[in-house]
Amino acid sequence: MVGSVGLLAAAIAIGLGALGAGIGNGMIVSKTVEGIARQPEARGVLQTVMFIGVALVEALPIIAVVVAFIVMNK
Amino acid sequence: MLELHQIFAKQKRMLFFLLAFCALGWAFTPYQTVFAGLALGALFGHYNFWILVRRMERFDRSINEGKKVASLGSAFRFASGIAAVAVATMLPKYFHLISTVIGLMIPYVLLLVDRIVFHVKYQ
């Protein structure tokens, strides 16, 4: 099993990954809602862009979580 | 919302091609664990993508009805990534760990490539 430093590394990886994803997702969603409120006819386009943004923002934290899980099980 | 479903349908089609490629690689090359890991990762990655599409639909409905949106399902996606890696670590005889992680990211890469092609074509 992993030592305490490994656990700390896993925790930092997950924490920082989630922090980045949280900030990124929050900004994307807030700007999309703002854009929809300003221009309701552009809703479909904005939501598609938001979907792609959220998907790409979340790729990195998923990798962080996976790496942390691998580190914890070494 | 139509475009969302179009993107998802395109992803599904590409996933089937990828799975067919993995099956061929699994059957005819000595790298069976690598191709099995890629297929496993791609399946879980696609599940992630499906969750995202579902949550986006819910987000759309919530905006329509003026309700609050609880979450975009990040925890589910993290958990499914962990599930894929857990399967690969439990069965190292059948699945290669690194290729499973690479497979997990395949839908995102396909999405990015698809959008780049779309922009080059139409804008």
GROMACS .gro file of C-alpha atoms in nm:
model
  197
    1MET     CA    1   0.000   0.000   0.000
    2VAL     CA    2   0.097   0.363  -0.036
    3GLY     CA    3   0.268   0.574   0.230
    4SER     CA    4   0.147   0.900   0.374
    5VAL     CA    5   0.333   1.105   0.111
    6GLY     CA    6   0.153   0.909  -0.162
    7LEU     CA    7  -0.181   0.976   0.004
    8LEU     CA    8  -0.093   1.345   0.024
    9ALA     CA    9   0.002   1.342  -0.345
   10ALA     CA   10  -0.330   1.179  -0.437
   11ALA     CA   11  -0.523   1.429  -0.227
   12ILE     CA   12  -0.341   1.726  -0.383
   13ALA     CA   13  -0.395   1.587  -0.734
   14ILE     CA   14  -0.769   1.540  -0.681
   15GLY     CA   15  -0.806   1.869  -0.494
   16LEU     CA   16  -0.628   2.087  -0.746
   17GLY     CA   17  -0.794   1.908  -1.040
   18ALA     CA   18  -1.139   1.958  -0.887
   19LEU     CA   19  -1.059   2.320  -0.803
   20GLY     CA   20  -0.963   2.395  -1.162
   21ALA     CA   21  -1.267   2.212  -1.298
   22GLY     CA   22  -1.495   2.394  -1.057
   23ILE     CA   23  -1.367   2.737  -1.154
   24GLY     CA   24  -1.370   2.651  -1.525
   25ASN     CA   25  -1.720   2.501  -1.522
   26GLY     CA   26  -1.853   2.787  -1.316
   27MET     CA   27  -1.720   3.043  -1.561
   28ILE     CA   28  -1.851   2.852  -1.863
   29VAL     CA   29  -2.201   2.805  -1.721
   30SER     CA   30  -2.229   3.162  -1.591
   31LYS     CA   31  -2.125   3.312  -1.924
   32THR     CA   32  -2.359   3.082  -2.114
   33VAL     CA   33  -2.656   3.175  -1.897
   34GLU     CA   34  -2.561   3.541  -1.934
   35GLY     CA   35  -2.543   3.501  -2.311
   36ILE     CA   36  -2.878   3.321  -2.327
   37ALA     CA   37  -3.039   3.596  -2.119
   38ARG     CA   38  -2.896   3.861  -2.351
   39GLN     CA   39  -2.967   3.679  -2.677
   40PRO     CA   40  -3.230   3.406  -2.640
   41GLU     CA   41  -3.227   3.325  -3.013
   42ALA     CA   42  -2.861   3.214  -2.991
   43ARG     CA   43  -2.943   2.958  -2.728
   44GLY     CA   44  -2.871   2.643  -2.931
   45VAL     CA   45  -2.527   2.760  -3.039
   46LEU     CA   46  -2.436   2.877  -2.690
   47GLN     CA   47  -2.539   2.549  -2.536
   48THR     CA   48  -2.342   2.348  -2.788
   49VAL     CA   49  -2.033   2.556  -2.714
   50MET     CA   50  -2.098   2.517  -2.342
   51PHE     CA   51  -2.129   2.141  -2.383
   52ILE     CA   52  -1.795   2.120  -2.562
   53GLY     CA   53  -1.633   2.351  -2.309
   54VAL     CA   54  -1.757   2.154  -2.010
   55ALA     CA   55  -1.648   1.826  -2.172
   56LEU     CA   56  -1.296   1.954  -2.241
   57VAL     CA   57  -1.259   2.124  -1.902
   58GLU     CA   58  -1.351   1.803  -1.724
   59ALA     CA   59  -1.103   1.585  -1.911
   60LEU     CA   60  -0.810   1.699  -1.698
   61PRO     CA   61  -0.968   1.647  -1.353
   62ILE     CA   62  -1.081   1.301  -1.464
   63ILE     CA   63  -0.719   1.222  -1.547
   64ALA     CA   64  -0.616   1.369  -1.210
   65VAL     CA   65  -0.865   1.149  -1.025
   66VAL     CA   66  -0.753   0.843  -1.221
   67VAL     CA   67  -0.384   0.914  -1.153
   68ALA     CA   68  -0.461   0.966  -0.783
   69PHE     CA   69  -0.646   0.635  -0.776
   70ILE     CA   70  -0.352   0.460  -0.944
   71VAL     CA   71  -0.107   0.619  -0.697
   72MET     CA   72  -0.321   0.510  -0.402
   73ASN     CA   73  -0.330   0.152  -0.524
   74LYS     CA   74   0.041   0.118  -0.594
   75MET     CA   75  -3.056   2.077  -2.857
   76LEU     CA   76  -3.051   1.909  -3.192
   77GLU     CA   77  -2.682   1.973  -3.242
   78LEU     CA   78  -2.602   1.811  -2.910
   79HIS     CA   79  -2.768   1.493  -3.027
   80GLN     CA   80  -2.592   1.516  -3.361
   81ILE     CA   81  -2.256   1.538  -3.186
   82PHE     CA   82  -2.348   1.244  -2.965
   83ALA     CA   83  -2.465   1.036  -3.264
   84LYS     CA   84  -2.139   1.109  -3.443
   85GLN     CA   85  -1.944   1.007  -3.134
   86LYS     CA   86  -2.142   0.685  -3.117
   87ARG     CA   87  -2.062   0.604  -3.479
   88MET     CA   88  -1.692   0.671  -3.419
   89LEU     CA   89  -1.702   0.454  -3.106
   90PHE     CA   90  -1.835   0.162  -3.308
   91PHE     CA   91  -1.550   0.202  -3.558
   92LEU     CA   92  -1.302   0.217  -3.272
   93LEU     CA   93  -1.449  -0.092  -3.108
   94ALA     CA   94  -1.429  -0.278  -3.439
   95PHE     CA   95  -1.066  -0.170  -3.472
   96CYS     CA   96  -0.996  -0.289  -3.115
   97ALA     CA   97  -1.165  -0.623  -3.185
   98LEU     CA   98  -0.946  -0.670  -3.493
   99GLY     CA   99  -0.636  -0.576  -3.296
  100TRP     CA  100  -0.736  -0.806  -3.012
  101ALA     CA  101  -0.794  -1.096  -3.247
  102PHE     CA  102  -0.502  -1.063  -3.487
  103THR     CA  103  -0.213  -0.902  -3.296
  104PRO     CA  104  -0.014  -1.012  -2.991
  105TYR     CA  105  -0.113  -0.687  -2.807
  106GLN     CA  106  -0.442  -0.826  -2.677
  107THR     CA  107  -0.431  -0.650  -2.338
  108VAL     CA  108  -0.360  -0.313  -2.500
  109PHE     CA  109  -0.659  -0.335  -2.735
  110ALA     CA  110  -0.885  -0.471  -2.462
  111GLY     CA  111  -0.781  -0.179  -2.239
  112LEU     CA  112  -0.847   0.071  -2.517
  113ALA     CA  113  -1.195  -0.074  -2.574
  114LEU     CA  114  -1.274  -0.073  -2.201
  115GLY     CA  115  -1.154   0.285  -2.161
  116ALA     CA  116  -1.345   0.400  -2.468
  117LEU     CA  117  -1.665   0.241  -2.338
  118PHE     CA  118  -1.636   0.415  -2.003
  119GLY     CA  119  -1.534   0.740  -2.172
  120HIS     CA  120  -1.843   0.717  -2.390
  121TYR     CA  121  -2.054   0.655  -2.082
  122ASN     CA  122  -1.907   0.977  -1.940
  123PHE     CA  123  -2.005   1.156  -2.255
  124TRP     CA  124  -2.359   1.017  -2.239
  125ILE     CA  125  -2.393   1.140  -1.881
  126LEU     CA  126  -2.280   1.484  -1.995
  127VAL     CA  127  -2.539   1.491  -2.276
  128ARG     CA  128  -2.813   1.389  -2.033
  129ARG     CA  129  -2.713   1.657  -1.784
  130MET     CA  130  -2.702   1.919  -2.057
  131GLU     CA  131  -3.059   1.827  -2.151
  132ARG     CA  132  -3.160   1.866  -1.789
  133PHE     CA  133  -2.980   2.201  -1.779
  134ASP     CA  134  -3.174   2.310  -2.087
  135ARG     CA  135  -3.504   2.205  -1.931
  136SER     CA  136  -3.418   2.382  -1.606
  137ILE     CA  137  -3.342   2.706  -1.788
  138ASN     CA  138  -3.674   2.672  -1.973
  139GLU     CA  139  -3.871   2.625  -1.655
  140GLY     CA  140  -3.668   2.878  -1.457
  141LYS     CA  141  -3.555   2.622  -1.200
  142LYS     CA  142  -3.214   2.592  -1.036
  143VAL     CA  143  -2.964   2.336  -1.170
  144ALA     CA  144  -2.825   2.111  -0.899
  145SER     CA  145  -2.513   1.979  -1.075
  146LEU     CA  146  -2.361   1.889  -1.409
  147GLY     CA  147  -2.275   1.537  -1.292
  148SER     CA  148  -1.900   1.578  -1.243
  149ALA     CA  149  -1.892   1.326  -0.956
  150PHE     CA  150  -2.051   1.058  -1.175
  151ARG     CA  151  -1.791   1.115  -1.443
  152PHE     CA  152  -1.505   1.099  -1.195
  153ALA     CA  153  -1.652   0.778  -1.051
  154SER     CA  154  -1.686   0.613  -1.391
  155GLY     CA  155  -1.321   0.699  -1.468
  156ILE     CA  156  -1.221   0.537  -1.140
  157ALA     CA  157  -1.439   0.235  -1.224
  158ALA     CA  158  -1.259   0.183  -1.556
  159VAL     CA  159  -0.919   0.203  -1.388
  160ALA     CA  160  -1.035  -0.024  -1.104
  161VAL     CA  161  -1.136  -0.291  -1.355
  162ALA     CA  162  -0.799  -0.256  -1.528
  163THR     CA  163  -0.604  -0.280  -1.200
  164MET     CA  164  -0.811  -0.577  -1.081
  165LEU     CA  165  -0.759  -0.769  -1.405
  166PRO     CA  166  -0.408  -0.684  -1.528
  167LYS     CA  167  -0.401  -1.014  -1.715
  168TYR     CA  168  -0.668  -0.890  -1.955
  169PHE     CA  169  -0.647  -0.509  -1.955
  170HIS     CA  170  -0.346  -0.282  -1.994
  171LEU     CA  171  -0.371   0.005  -1.745
  172ILE     CA  172  -0.216   0.285  -1.950
  173SER     CA  173  -0.417   0.199  -2.259
  174THR     CA  174  -0.733   0.202  -2.046
  175VAL     CA  175  -0.653   0.559  -1.936
  176ILE     CA  176  -0.581   0.653  -2.298
  177GLY     CA  177  -0.911   0.494  -2.403
  178LEU     CA  178  -1.093   0.696  -2.138
  179MET     CA  179  -0.981   1.015  -2.310
  180ILE     CA  180  -1.063   0.904  -2.666
  181PRO     CA  181  -1.416   1.062  -2.679
  182TYR     CA  182  -1.269   1.399  -2.579
  183VAL     CA  183  -1.002   1.378  -2.847
  184LEU     CA  184  -1.266   1.280  -3.103
  185LEU     CA  185  -1.484   1.572  -2.991
  186LEU     CA  186  -1.196   1.815  -3.032
  187VAL     CA  187  -1.102   1.681  -3.375
  188ASP     CA  188  -1.467   1.686  -3.483
  189ARG     CA  189  -1.508   2.050  -3.382
  190ILE     CA  190  -1.182   2.152  -3.552
  191VAL     CA  191  -1.300   1.983  -3.874
  192PHE     CA  192  -1.642   2.152  -3.838
  193HIS     CA  193  -1.483   2.497  -3.799
  194VAL     CA  194  -1.246   2.446  -4.090
  195LYS     CA  195  -1.535   2.330  -4.310
  196TYR     CA  196  -1.803   2.584  -4.225
  197GLN     CA  197  -1.631   2.898  -4.097
   0.00000   0.00000   0.00000
